[in-house]
Coordinates of C-alpha atoms (C1' of nucleotides) in Angstrom, one line a residue:
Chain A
X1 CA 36.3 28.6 -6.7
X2 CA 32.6 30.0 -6.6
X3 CA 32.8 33.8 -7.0
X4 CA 30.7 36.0 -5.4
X5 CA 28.9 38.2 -8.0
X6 CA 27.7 42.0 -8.2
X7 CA 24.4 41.2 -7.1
X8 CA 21.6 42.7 -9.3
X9 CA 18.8 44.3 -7.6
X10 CA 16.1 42.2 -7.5
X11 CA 13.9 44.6 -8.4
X12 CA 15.6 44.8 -12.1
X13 CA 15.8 40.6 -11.7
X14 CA 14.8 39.4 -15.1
X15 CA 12.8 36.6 -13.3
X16 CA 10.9 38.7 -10.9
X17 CA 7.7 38.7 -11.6
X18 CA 8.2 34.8 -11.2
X19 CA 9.9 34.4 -8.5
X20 CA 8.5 37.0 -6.3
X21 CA 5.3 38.6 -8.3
X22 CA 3.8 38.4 -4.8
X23 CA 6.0 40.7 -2.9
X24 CA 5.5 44.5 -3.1
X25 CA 8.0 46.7 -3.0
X26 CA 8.4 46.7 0.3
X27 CA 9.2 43.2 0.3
X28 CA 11.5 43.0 -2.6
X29 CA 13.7 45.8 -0.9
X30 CA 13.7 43.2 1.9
X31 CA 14.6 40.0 -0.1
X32 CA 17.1 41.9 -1.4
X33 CA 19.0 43.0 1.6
X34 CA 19.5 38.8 2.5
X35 CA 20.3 37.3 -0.7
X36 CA 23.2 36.5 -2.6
X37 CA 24.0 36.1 -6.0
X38 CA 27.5 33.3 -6.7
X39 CA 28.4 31.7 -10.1
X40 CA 29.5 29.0 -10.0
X41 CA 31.8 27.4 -13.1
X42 CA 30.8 23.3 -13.9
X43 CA 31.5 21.3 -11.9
X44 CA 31.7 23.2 -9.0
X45 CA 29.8 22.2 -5.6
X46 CA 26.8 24.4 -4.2
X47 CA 26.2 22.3 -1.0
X48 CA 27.3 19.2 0.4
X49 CA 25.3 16.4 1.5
X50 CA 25.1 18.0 5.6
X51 CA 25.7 21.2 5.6
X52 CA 23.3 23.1 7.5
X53 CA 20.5 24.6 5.7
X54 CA 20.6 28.5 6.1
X55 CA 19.8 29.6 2.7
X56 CA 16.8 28.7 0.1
X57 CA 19.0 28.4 -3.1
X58 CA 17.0 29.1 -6.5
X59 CA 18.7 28.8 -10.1
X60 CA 19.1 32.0 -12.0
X61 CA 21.0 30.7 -15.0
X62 CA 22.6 27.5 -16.0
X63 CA 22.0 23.6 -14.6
X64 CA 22.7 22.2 -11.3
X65 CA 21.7 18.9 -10.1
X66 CA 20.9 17.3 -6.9
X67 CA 22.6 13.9 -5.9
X68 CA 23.2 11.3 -3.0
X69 CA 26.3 9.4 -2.1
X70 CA 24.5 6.2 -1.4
X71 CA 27.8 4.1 -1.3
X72 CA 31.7 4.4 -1.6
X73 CA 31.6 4.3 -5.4
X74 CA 28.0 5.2 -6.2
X75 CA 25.5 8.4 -6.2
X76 CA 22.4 8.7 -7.0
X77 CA 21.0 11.9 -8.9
X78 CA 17.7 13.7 -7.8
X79 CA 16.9 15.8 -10.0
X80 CA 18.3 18.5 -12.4
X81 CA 17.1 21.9 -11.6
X82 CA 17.1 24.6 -14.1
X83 CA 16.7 28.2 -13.8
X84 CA 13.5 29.6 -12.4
X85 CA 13.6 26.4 -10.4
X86 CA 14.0 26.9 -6.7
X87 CA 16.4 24.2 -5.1
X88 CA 17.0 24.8 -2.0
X89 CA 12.8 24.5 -1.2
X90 CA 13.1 20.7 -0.7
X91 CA 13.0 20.2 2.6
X92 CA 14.1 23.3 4.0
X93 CA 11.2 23.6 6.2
X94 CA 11.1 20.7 8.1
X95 CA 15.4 19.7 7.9
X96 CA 18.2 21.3 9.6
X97 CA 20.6 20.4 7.0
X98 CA 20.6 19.1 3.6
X99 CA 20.1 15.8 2.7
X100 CA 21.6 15.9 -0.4
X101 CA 24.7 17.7 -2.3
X102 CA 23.9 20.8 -5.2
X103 CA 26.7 20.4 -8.0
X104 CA 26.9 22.4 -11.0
X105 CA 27.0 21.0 -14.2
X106 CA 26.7 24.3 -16.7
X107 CA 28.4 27.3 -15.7
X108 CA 26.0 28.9 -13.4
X109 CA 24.5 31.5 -11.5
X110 CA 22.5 30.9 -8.2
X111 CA 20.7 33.1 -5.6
X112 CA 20.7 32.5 -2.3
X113 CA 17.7 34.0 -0.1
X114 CA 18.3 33.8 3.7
X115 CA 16.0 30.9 5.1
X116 CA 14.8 33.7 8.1
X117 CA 13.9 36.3 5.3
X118 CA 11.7 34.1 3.9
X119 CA 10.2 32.7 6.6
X120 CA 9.1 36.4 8.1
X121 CA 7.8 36.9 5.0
X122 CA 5.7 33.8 4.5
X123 CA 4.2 34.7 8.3
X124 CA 3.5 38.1 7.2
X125 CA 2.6 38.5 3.8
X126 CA 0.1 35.4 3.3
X127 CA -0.2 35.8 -0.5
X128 CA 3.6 34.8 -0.7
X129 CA 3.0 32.2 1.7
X130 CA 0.8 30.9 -0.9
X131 CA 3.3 31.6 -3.7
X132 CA 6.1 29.5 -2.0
X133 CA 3.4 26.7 -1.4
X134 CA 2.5 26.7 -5.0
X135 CA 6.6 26.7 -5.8
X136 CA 7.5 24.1 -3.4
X137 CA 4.3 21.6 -4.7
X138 CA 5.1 22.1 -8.2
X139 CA 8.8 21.0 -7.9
X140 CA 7.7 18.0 -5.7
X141 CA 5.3 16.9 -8.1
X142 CA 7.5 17.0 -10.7
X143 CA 9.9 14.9 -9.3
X144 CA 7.5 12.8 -8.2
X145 CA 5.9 12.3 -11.5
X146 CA 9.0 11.9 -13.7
X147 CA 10.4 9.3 -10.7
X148 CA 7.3 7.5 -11.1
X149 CA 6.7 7.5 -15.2
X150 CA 10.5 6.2 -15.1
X151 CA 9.9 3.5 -12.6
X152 CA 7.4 1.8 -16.0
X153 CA 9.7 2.5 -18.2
X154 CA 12.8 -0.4 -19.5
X155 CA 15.9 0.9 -19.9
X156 CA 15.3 2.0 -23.5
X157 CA 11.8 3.6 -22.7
X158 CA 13.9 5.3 -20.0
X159 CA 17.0 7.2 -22.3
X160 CA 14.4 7.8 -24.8
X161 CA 12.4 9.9 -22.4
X162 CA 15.4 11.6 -20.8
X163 CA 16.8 12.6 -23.6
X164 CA 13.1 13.9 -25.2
X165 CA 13.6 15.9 -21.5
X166 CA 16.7 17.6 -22.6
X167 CA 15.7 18.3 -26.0
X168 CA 11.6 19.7 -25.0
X169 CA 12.1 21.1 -21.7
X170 CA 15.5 21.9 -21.1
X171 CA 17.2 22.9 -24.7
X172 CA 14.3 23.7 -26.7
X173 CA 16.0 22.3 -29.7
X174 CA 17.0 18.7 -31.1
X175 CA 20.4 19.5 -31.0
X176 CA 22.3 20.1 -28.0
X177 CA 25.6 19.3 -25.3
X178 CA 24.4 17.0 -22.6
X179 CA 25.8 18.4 -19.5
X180 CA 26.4 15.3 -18.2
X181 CA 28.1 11.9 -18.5
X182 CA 26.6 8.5 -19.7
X183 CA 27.2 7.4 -15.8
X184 CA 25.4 10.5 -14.6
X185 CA 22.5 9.5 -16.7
X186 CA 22.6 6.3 -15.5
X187 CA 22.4 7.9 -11.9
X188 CA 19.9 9.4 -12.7
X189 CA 17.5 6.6 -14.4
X190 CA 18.5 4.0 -12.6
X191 CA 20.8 1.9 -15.0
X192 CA 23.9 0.9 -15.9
X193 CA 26.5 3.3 -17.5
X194 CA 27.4 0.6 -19.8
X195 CA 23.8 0.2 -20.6
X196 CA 23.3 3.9 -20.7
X197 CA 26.5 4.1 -23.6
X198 CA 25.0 0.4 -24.8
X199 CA 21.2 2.3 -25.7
X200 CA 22.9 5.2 -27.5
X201 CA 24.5 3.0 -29.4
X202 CA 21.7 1.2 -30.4
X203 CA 19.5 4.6 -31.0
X204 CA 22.6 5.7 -33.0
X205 CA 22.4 2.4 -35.4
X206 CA 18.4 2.8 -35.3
X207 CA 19.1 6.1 -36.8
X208 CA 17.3 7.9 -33.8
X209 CA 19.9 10.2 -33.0
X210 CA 23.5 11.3 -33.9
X211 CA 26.4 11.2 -31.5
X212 CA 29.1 13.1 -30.9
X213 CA 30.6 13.0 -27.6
X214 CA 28.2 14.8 -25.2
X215 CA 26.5 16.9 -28.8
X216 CA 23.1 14.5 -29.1
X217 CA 21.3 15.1 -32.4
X218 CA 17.9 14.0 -32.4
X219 CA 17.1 13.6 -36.0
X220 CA 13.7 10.7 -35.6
X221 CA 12.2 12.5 -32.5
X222 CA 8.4 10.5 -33.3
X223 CA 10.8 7.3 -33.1
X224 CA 11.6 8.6 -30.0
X225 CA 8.9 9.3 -28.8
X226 CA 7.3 6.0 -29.3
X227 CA 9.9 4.3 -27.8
X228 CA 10.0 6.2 -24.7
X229 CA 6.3 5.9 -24.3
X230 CA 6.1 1.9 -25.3
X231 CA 9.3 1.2 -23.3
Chain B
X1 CA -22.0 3.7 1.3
X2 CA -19.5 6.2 3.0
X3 CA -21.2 7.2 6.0
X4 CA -21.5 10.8 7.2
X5 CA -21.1 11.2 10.9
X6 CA -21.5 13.7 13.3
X7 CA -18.8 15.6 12.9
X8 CA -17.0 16.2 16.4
X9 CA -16.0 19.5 16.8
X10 CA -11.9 20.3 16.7
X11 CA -12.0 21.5 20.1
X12 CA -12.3 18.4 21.2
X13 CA -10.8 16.3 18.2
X14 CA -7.6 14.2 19.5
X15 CA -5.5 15.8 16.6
X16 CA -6.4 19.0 17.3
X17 CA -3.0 19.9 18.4
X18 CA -1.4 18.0 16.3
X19 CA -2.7 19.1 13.1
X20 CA -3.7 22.8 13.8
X21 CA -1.6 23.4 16.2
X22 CA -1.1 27.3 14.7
X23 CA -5.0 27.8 15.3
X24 CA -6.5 30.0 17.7
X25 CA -9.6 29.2 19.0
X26 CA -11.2 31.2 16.3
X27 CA -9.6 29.4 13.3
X28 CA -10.7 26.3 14.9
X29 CA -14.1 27.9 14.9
X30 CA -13.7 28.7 11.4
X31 CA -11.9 25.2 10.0
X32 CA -14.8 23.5 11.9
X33 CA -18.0 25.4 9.6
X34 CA -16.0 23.9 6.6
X35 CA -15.5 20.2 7.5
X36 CA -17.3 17.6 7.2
X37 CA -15.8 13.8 8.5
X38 CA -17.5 11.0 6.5
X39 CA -16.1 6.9 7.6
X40 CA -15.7 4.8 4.7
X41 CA -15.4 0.8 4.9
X42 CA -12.4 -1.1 3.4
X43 CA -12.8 -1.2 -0.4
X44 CA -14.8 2.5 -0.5
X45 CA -13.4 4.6 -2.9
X46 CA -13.0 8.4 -1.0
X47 CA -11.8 10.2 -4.8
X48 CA -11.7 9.2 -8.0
X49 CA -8.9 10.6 -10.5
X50 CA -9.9 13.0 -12.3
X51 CA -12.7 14.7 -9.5
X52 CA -11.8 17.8 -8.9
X53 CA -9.8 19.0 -5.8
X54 CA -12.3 20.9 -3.4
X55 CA -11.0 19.6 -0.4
X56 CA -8.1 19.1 1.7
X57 CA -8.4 15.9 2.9
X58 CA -7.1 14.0 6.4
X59 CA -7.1 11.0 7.7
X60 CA -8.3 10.6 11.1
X61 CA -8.7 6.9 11.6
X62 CA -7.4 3.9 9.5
X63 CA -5.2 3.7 6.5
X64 CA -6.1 4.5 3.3
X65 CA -3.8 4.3 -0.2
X66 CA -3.7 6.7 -2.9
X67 CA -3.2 4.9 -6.6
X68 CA -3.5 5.4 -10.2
X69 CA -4.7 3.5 -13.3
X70 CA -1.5 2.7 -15.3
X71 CA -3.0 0.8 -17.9
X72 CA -6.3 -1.9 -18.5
X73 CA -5.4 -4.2 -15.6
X74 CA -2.3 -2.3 -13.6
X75 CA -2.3 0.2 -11.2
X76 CA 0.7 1.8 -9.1
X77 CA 0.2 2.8 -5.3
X78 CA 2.0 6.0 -4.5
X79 CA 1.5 6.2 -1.0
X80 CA -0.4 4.6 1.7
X81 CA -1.6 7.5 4.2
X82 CA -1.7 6.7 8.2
X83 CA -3.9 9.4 10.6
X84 CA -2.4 12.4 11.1
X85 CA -1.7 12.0 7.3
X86 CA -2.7 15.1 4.7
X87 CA -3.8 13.5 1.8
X88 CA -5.4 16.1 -0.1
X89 CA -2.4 18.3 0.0
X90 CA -0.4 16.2 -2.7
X91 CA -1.0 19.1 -5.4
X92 CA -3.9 20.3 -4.0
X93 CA -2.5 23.7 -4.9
X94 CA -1.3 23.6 -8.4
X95 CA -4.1 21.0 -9.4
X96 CA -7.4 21.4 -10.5
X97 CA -8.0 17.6 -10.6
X98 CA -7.0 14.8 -9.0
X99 CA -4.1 12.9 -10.6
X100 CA -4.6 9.8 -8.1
X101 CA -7.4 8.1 -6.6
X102 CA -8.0 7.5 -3.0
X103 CA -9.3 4.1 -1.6
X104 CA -9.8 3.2 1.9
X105 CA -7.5 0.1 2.9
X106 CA -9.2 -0.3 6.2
X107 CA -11.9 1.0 7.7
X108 CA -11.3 4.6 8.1
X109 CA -12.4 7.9 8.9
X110 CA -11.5 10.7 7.2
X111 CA -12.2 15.0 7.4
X112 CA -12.4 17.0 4.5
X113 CA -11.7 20.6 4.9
X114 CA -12.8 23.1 2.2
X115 CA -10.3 24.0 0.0
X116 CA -11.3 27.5 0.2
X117 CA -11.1 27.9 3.7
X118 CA -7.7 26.5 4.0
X119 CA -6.5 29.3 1.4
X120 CA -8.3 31.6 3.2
X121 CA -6.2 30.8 6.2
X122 CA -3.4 30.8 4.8
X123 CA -3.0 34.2 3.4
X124 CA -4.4 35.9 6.9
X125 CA -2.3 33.3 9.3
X126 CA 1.1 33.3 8.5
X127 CA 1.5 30.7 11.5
X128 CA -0.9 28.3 10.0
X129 CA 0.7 28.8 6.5
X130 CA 4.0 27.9 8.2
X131 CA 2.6 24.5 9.5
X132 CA 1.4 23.6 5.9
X133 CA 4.2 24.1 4.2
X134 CA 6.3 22.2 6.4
X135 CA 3.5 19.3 6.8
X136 CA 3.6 19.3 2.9
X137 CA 7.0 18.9 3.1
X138 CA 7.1 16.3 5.1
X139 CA 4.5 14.4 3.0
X140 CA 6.7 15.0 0.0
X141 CA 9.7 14.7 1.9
X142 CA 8.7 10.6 3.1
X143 CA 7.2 10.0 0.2
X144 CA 10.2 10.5 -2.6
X145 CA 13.0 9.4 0.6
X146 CA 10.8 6.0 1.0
X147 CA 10.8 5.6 -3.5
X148 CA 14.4 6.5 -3.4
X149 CA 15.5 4.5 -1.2
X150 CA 13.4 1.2 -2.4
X151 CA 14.5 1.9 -6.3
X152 CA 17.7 0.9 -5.1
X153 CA 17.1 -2.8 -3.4
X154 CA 16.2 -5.8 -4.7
X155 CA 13.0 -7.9 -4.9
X156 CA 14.2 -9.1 -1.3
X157 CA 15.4 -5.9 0.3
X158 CA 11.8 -4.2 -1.2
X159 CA 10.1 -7.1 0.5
X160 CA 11.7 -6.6 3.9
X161 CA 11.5 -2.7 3.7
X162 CA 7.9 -2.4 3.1
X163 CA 7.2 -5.5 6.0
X164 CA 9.7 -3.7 8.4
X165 CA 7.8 -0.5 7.1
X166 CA 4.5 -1.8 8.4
X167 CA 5.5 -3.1 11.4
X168 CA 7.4 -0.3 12.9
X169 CA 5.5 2.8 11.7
X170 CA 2.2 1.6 11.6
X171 CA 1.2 -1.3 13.7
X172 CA 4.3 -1.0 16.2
X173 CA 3.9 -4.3 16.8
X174 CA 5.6 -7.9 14.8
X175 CA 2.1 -9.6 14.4
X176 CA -0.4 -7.5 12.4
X177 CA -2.3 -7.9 9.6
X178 CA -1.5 -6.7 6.0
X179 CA -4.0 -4.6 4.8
X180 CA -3.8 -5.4 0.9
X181 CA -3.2 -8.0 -1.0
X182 CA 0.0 -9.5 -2.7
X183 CA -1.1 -8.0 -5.9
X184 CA -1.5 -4.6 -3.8
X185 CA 2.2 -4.6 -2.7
X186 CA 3.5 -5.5 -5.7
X187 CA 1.6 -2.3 -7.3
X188 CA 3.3 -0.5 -3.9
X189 CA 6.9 -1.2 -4.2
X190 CA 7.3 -2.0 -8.4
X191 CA 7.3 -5.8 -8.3
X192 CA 5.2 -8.4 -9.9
X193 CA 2.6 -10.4 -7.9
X194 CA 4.1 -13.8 -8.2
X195 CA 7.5 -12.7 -7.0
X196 CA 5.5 -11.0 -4.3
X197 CA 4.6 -14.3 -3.3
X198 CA 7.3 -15.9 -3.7
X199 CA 9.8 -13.7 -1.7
X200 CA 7.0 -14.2 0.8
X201 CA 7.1 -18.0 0.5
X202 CA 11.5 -17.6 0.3
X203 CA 11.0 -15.7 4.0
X204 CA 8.9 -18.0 5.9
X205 CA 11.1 -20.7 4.8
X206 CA 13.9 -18.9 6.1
X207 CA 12.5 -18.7 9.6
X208 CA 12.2 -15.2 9.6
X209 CA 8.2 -14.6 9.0
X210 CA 5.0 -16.7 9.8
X211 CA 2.2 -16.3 7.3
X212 CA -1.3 -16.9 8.1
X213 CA -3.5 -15.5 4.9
X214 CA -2.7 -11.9 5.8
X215 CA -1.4 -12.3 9.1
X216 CA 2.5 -11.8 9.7
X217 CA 4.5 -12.2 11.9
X218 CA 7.7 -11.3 12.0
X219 CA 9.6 -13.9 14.1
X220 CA 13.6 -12.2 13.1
X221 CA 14.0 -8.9 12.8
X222 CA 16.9 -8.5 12.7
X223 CA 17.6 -10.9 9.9
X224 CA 14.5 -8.8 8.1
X225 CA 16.6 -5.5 8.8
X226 CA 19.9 -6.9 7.2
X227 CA 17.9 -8.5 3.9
X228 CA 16.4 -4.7 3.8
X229 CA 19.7 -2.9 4.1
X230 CA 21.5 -5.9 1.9
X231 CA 18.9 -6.1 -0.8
Chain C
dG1 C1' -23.6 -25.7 -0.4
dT2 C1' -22.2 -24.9 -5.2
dC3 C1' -20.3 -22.3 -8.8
dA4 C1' -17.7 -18.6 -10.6
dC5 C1' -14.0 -15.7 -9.5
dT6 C1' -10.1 -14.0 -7.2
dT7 C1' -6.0 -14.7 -4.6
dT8 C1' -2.2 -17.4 -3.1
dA9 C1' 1.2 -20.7 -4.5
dT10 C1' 4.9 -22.9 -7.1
dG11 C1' 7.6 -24.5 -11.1
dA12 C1' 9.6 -23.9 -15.8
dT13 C1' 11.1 -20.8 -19.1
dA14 C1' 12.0 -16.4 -21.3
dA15 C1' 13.5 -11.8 -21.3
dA16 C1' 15.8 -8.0 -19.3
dT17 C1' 19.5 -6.2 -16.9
dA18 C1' 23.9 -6.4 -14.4
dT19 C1' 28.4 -7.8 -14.2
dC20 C1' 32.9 -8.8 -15.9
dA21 C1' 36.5 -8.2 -19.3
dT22 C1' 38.9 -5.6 -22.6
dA23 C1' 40.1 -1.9 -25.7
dA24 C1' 39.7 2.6 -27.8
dT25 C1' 39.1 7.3 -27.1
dT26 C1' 38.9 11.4 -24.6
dT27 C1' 40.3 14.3 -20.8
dA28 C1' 43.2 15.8 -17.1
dT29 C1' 47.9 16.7 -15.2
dG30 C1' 52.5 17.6 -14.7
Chain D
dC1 C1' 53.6 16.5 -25.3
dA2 C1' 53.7 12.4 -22.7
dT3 C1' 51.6 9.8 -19.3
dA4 C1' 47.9 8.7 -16.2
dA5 C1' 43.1 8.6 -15.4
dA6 C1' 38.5 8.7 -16.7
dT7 C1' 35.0 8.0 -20.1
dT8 C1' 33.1 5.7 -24.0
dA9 C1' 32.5 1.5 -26.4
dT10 C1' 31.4 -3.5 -27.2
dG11 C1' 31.2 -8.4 -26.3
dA12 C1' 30.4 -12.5 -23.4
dT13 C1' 28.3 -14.3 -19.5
dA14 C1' 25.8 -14.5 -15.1
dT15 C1' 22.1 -13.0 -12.4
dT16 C1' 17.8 -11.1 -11.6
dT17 C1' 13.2 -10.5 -12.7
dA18 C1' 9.1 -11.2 -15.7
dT19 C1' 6.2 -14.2 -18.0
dC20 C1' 3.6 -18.3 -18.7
dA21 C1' 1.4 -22.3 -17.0
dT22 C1' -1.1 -24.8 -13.6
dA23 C1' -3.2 -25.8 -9.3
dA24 C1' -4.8 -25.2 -4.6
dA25 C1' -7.1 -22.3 -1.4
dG26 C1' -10.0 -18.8 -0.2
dT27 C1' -14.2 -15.5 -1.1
dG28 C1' -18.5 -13.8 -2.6
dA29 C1' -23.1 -14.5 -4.9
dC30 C1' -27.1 -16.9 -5.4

DNA sequence: GTCACTTTATGATAAATATCATAATTTATG
DNA sequence: CATAAATTATGATATTTATCATAAAGTGAC
């Protein structure tokens, strides 16, 4: 189960000044008094798809995604959140409850900021009104924007750019664990899994990258690269 | 030429309520020294990519569709905008530039209130900042909910979503006229044009639309609604 | 009205992707 | 550690969609 963690002052919060860098103290000692800090081990569930929204949920450390159900035996995969991402932003201002379910899938740590907190503040303090604005645009757009470069993309164009995601905005490095499973990916891109495991395959004969189970090594990344962008 | 008119006051504008609900009557003063409402015909282009963001722009009368150049001779439609529609406020905050252009789809009238004035606004009315956020949200909100839920549907179903689309949120009626072309739809909902056509040919054979140039009608709804929900 | 140009229309074919089948490998569970 | 279940893997085939070709109808410019 999640566990409920000593919850560090936020004023000490590695990630303050950008999170909050327009709250004074005042504020801060405010934020603090309604938020909570959980970890929560892979796997794990954050929300489900309908629970009422009472919290705006931002990652501290770790992965978390955001899916669907959209049938009996299929979901669909929003987006992937990491940490300084806020999560809980997407439509908690104009829905009740969540449209969609927050799952783990790195051993992680997530704050949750009461939705009432927040929403004083942003009527009060218009500087963090414009803060949150800024937040909640940037996260759209990006979603938006990675949705709709995908969209072009065939299904080769689309692992190569996912994976040039993990390795240049997520890992930092051309080596690294996906966190998630071939039919994840799939969710995610809008494929097949056996295509998803079918294009690995073929980047791993191409001499793209090396595979071993969920450890990618991207050892042409220019290949890569051109394939995501001519795909 | 887009055509500058005399800009009605907000007092007395229609949307007034809807759209600044949050403002007293001295914001509306305010908002009003910093708009200006210009018409522009189908065809006129409102922004080009790239201009920069000054403005936060609304549409008051008429439908107009926000696109971007893809390549030589493609283009993708992100969103078409209804009144009561922010337009502007797709990354007006965290942009510079635009990363779209705007086009006018019918004849249309359209405000555009300073940027600077809006931020200004925001920061002193906490109320005001409320009602953007969750009118961005919304904006956000339909658009990725509407791509999400078409990525999953086939030609057909995208066909009968984005007729059923048109017909129940914009015209409210089952005869209307489509305001782009084939070519424009297929940039709208990720198809090619012939298939466009085609799908549209497959439907009127089926007895469940009349096509006259760009006149529909839809003569089965209900048969439109289960291709949608089947597709 | 005529000519060029775009849009609509339809068929034939090619290419991309999904589906089905089957097996090996890995992971979970008692 | 043995068995079940899920994941990874690969091939064959079916389906969907894109592409190419061609023509008719509509639209704008002069």
């Amino acid at each position: 189960m999640s566990e409920k963690i000593k919850s560090p002052n936020c004023e000490i919060c590695a990630f303050r000044s950008v999170l909050f860098n327009s709250l004074g103290i005042d504020g801060l000692g405010k934020m603090n008094t309604c938020k909570d800090q959980f970890r929560f081990k892979k796997g794990e569930v954050v929300c489900h798809e309908g629970d009422p929204i009472e919290s705006i949920i931002y990652v501290h450390k770790g992965l978390i995604k955001l899916h669907k159900r959209i049938s009996e035996n299929q979901s669909q995969i929003i987006s992937i959140a990491r940490p300084f991402n806020f999560v809980g932003l997407l439509s908690v201002f104009t829905k009740t409850e969540f449209f969609y379910s927050i799952t783990a899938i790195e051993d992680s740590s997530v704050c949750f900021i009461k939705k009432d907190c927040v929403l004083g503040e942003i009527e009060t303090n218009g500087k963090f009104a414009l803060d949150i604005i800024r937040r909640m645009s940037r996260i759209t757009d990006d979603i938006l924007e990675s949705k709709f470069a995908l969209s072009k993309k065939n299904l080769r164009g689309r692992i190569a750019h996912i994976l040039l995601d993990f390795s240049e905005n997520i890992y930092k490095t051309n080596e690294f664990e996906l966190p998630v499973s071939r039919r994840e990916i799939a969710e995610l891109i809008d494929m097949r899994t056996e295509n998803v495991i079918r294009i690995f395959s073929e980047f791993r004969k191409d001499g793209i990258i090396k595979i071993n189970g969920h450890m990618i090594e991207i050892i042409n990344p220019e290949m890569l690269q051109r394939v995501s962008s001519a795909g």
